[in-house]
């Protein structure tokens, strides 16, 4: 059975970090509709003033953040002494687990800055695991030619036998970047019981027969075996993401997402006391 669309959410202008103007596709108010996903931010601008302030030092606990840069460069550094750059086409899949403090700073280059950050929740048993990073470069991401006019980058999951580079994820997630030429069709099977959504970032298309949807909209599907999508007159590019719901209570404040309010209070208390970081010893041992 095809998955029908249950809801279309319009992204909303949001000011984040030290003053970054971005579009929030979904976030806190939508919990638990997109479980296991918590948030999707879309930063796209050709004006450096919209993004150069960046996201200076801030903590995370209890989640994973997945940063996918379509165009531009983001420099990052963290409390474990890691530093690096995420370039166009690269993905950083970060498991904050018990806690990290990091910064994410977009850099000025010619042209447009565009990227996404997705927050994947962690189940209670994994919220306090040791932090880890997966740095995925563009070269590592397979592109599958599904049909003549449909190409899909597989960031996570498997498509036509090609597996994306981010494997053994804590929450089973499929993360696809789908590019469709004008008036094409894409039929994609999805796992039963999994949450599936699309986010359009170029062009328009039909997720509901006869109703065209454009950029910066989240399309949320009900359960079923597959999705059937058609592109409009100018083609379309969108993220197609699915994940296994966690089904646990969510207690969320700022960059910390736990199950209970007491765990949230504890995290903020630890930040005040300077005991927030469990993985700090990596840095001290060096
Ligand atoms: Fe962050």
Coordinates of C-alpha atoms in Angstrom, one line a residue, residues 110-249:
X110 CA 31.9 32.7 -2.9
X111 CA 28.3 32.0 -3.6
X112 CA 25.7 30.4 -1.6
X113 CA 25.8 28.7 1.8
X114 CA 23.3 25.8 2.0
X115 CA 23.0 22.9 4.4
X116 CA 20.8 21.0 6.8
X117 CA 21.0 19.9 10.4
X118 CA 18.9 17.0 11.5
X119 CA 18.6 15.9 15.1
X120 CA 18.0 12.2 15.7
X121 CA 16.9 11.3 19.2
X122 CA 18.6 8.5 21.2
X123 CA 16.7 5.9 23.2
X124 CA 17.1 6.1 27.0
X125 CA 19.6 3.2 27.1
X126 CA 21.9 5.0 24.7
X127 CA 21.6 8.6 25.8
X128 CA 24.7 8.5 28.0
X129 CA 27.0 6.6 25.7
X130 CA 30.4 8.0 24.8
X131 CA 30.3 10.7 22.1
X132 CA 31.5 9.8 18.6
X133 CA 31.8 11.3 15.2
X134 CA 31.5 10.0 11.7
X135 CA 33.0 12.3 9.1
X136 CA 31.6 11.4 5.7
X137 CA 33.1 13.1 2.7
X138 CA 31.3 13.6 -0.5
X139 CA 33.4 10.8 -2.3
X140 CA 32.1 8.2 0.2
X141 CA 28.5 8.8 -0.6
X142 CA 27.2 6.6 -3.4
X143 CA 24.9 8.0 -6.0
X144 CA 22.3 5.6 -7.4
X145 CA 20.7 6.2 -10.9
X146 CA 17.3 4.8 -10.0
X147 CA 15.9 5.6 -13.5
X148 CA 16.8 7.9 -16.4
X149 CA 15.7 11.0 -14.6
X150 CA 16.1 10.1 -10.9
X151 CA 19.4 10.1 -9.0
X152 CA 19.7 9.4 -5.3
X153 CA 22.6 10.0 -3.0
X154 CA 22.6 7.4 -0.2
X155 CA 23.9 9.0 3.0
X156 CA 22.4 6.3 5.2
X157 CA 20.5 3.1 4.3
X158 CA 20.7 0.8 1.3
X159 CA 19.3 1.5 -2.2
X160 CA 19.5 -1.0 -5.1
X161 CA 22.2 -2.9 -3.2
X162 CA 24.3 0.2 -2.6
X163 CA 24.9 1.0 1.1
X164 CA 25.5 4.5 2.4
X165 CA 28.6 5.2 4.4
X166 CA 26.9 5.7 7.8
X167 CA 26.3 2.1 9.0
X168 CA 25.4 0.5 12.4
X169 CA 23.4 3.5 13.5
X170 CA 21.9 3.5 16.9
X171 CA 18.5 4.4 15.5
X172 CA 17.9 2.7 12.2
X173 CA 17.8 5.7 9.8
X174 CA 17.6 6.0 6.0
X175 CA 18.8 9.4 4.7
X176 CA 18.5 10.0 0.9
X177 CA 19.1 13.1 -1.2
X178 CA 16.8 12.7 -4.2
X179 CA 17.2 14.6 -7.5
X180 CA 14.5 14.3 -10.1
X181 CA 14.4 15.7 -13.6
X182 CA 11.1 17.3 -14.7
X183 CA 8.0 15.1 -14.8
X184 CA 9.6 11.9 -13.4
X185 CA 8.3 9.4 -11.0
X186 CA 10.1 7.9 -8.0
X187 CA 8.6 4.9 -6.2
X188 CA 10.5 3.9 -3.1
X189 CA 9.7 1.1 -0.6
X190 CA 9.8 2.0 3.1
X191 CA 10.0 -0.1 6.2
X192 CA 6.7 -0.9 7.9
X193 CA 6.2 1.1 11.1
X194 CA 9.0 3.6 10.3
X195 CA 8.4 7.4 10.3
X196 CA 9.0 8.8 6.8
X197 CA 9.2 12.4 5.7
X198 CA 10.5 14.5 2.8
X199 CA 11.8 18.0 2.7
X200 CA 11.9 19.8 -0.6
X201 CA 14.8 22.2 -1.3
X202 CA 14.6 22.7 -5.0
X203 CA 11.7 22.8 -7.4
X204 CA 8.3 21.4 -6.9
X205 CA 6.5 18.1 -7.1
X206 CA 3.5 15.9 -6.3
X207 CA 3.4 14.0 -3.0
X208 CA -0.4 14.1 -3.1
X209 CA -1.8 13.3 -6.5
X210 CA -3.0 16.6 -8.2
X211 CA -1.5 18.9 -5.5
X212 CA 1.8 20.5 -6.1
X213 CA 4.1 21.2 -3.2
X214 CA 7.2 23.5 -3.3
X215 CA 10.4 24.3 -1.4
X216 CA 10.8 24.5 2.3
X217 CA 7.9 22.2 3.0
X218 CA 8.0 19.0 5.1
X219 CA 5.9 16.2 3.8
X220 CA 4.9 13.7 6.5
X221 CA 3.7 10.3 5.4
X222 CA 1.4 7.8 7.2
X223 CA 2.5 4.2 7.6
X224 CA 2.7 1.9 4.5
X225 CA 5.0 0.0 2.2
X226 CA 6.1 2.6 -0.3
X227 CA 6.1 6.3 -1.3
X228 CA 5.2 7.4 -4.8
X229 CA 6.5 10.9 -5.8
X230 CA 6.3 12.8 -9.1
X231 CA 8.4 15.9 -9.9
X232 CA 6.9 19.0 -11.4
X233 CA 7.8 21.0 -14.6
X234 CA 11.2 22.1 -13.4
X235 CA 12.2 19.0 -11.6
X236 CA 12.8 18.7 -7.9
X237 CA 15.4 17.9 -5.2
X238 CA 14.5 16.8 -1.7
X239 CA 15.6 14.9 1.3
X240 CA 13.8 11.6 2.0
X241 CA 14.4 10.5 5.5
X242 CA 13.0 7.6 7.5
X243 CA 13.6 6.1 10.9
X244 CA 12.5 3.7 13.5
X245 CA 10.4 5.5 16.1
X246 CA 11.7 5.3 19.7
X247 CA 8.3 5.8 21.5
X248 CA 9.7 7.2 24.7
X249 CA 8.9 10.4 26.6

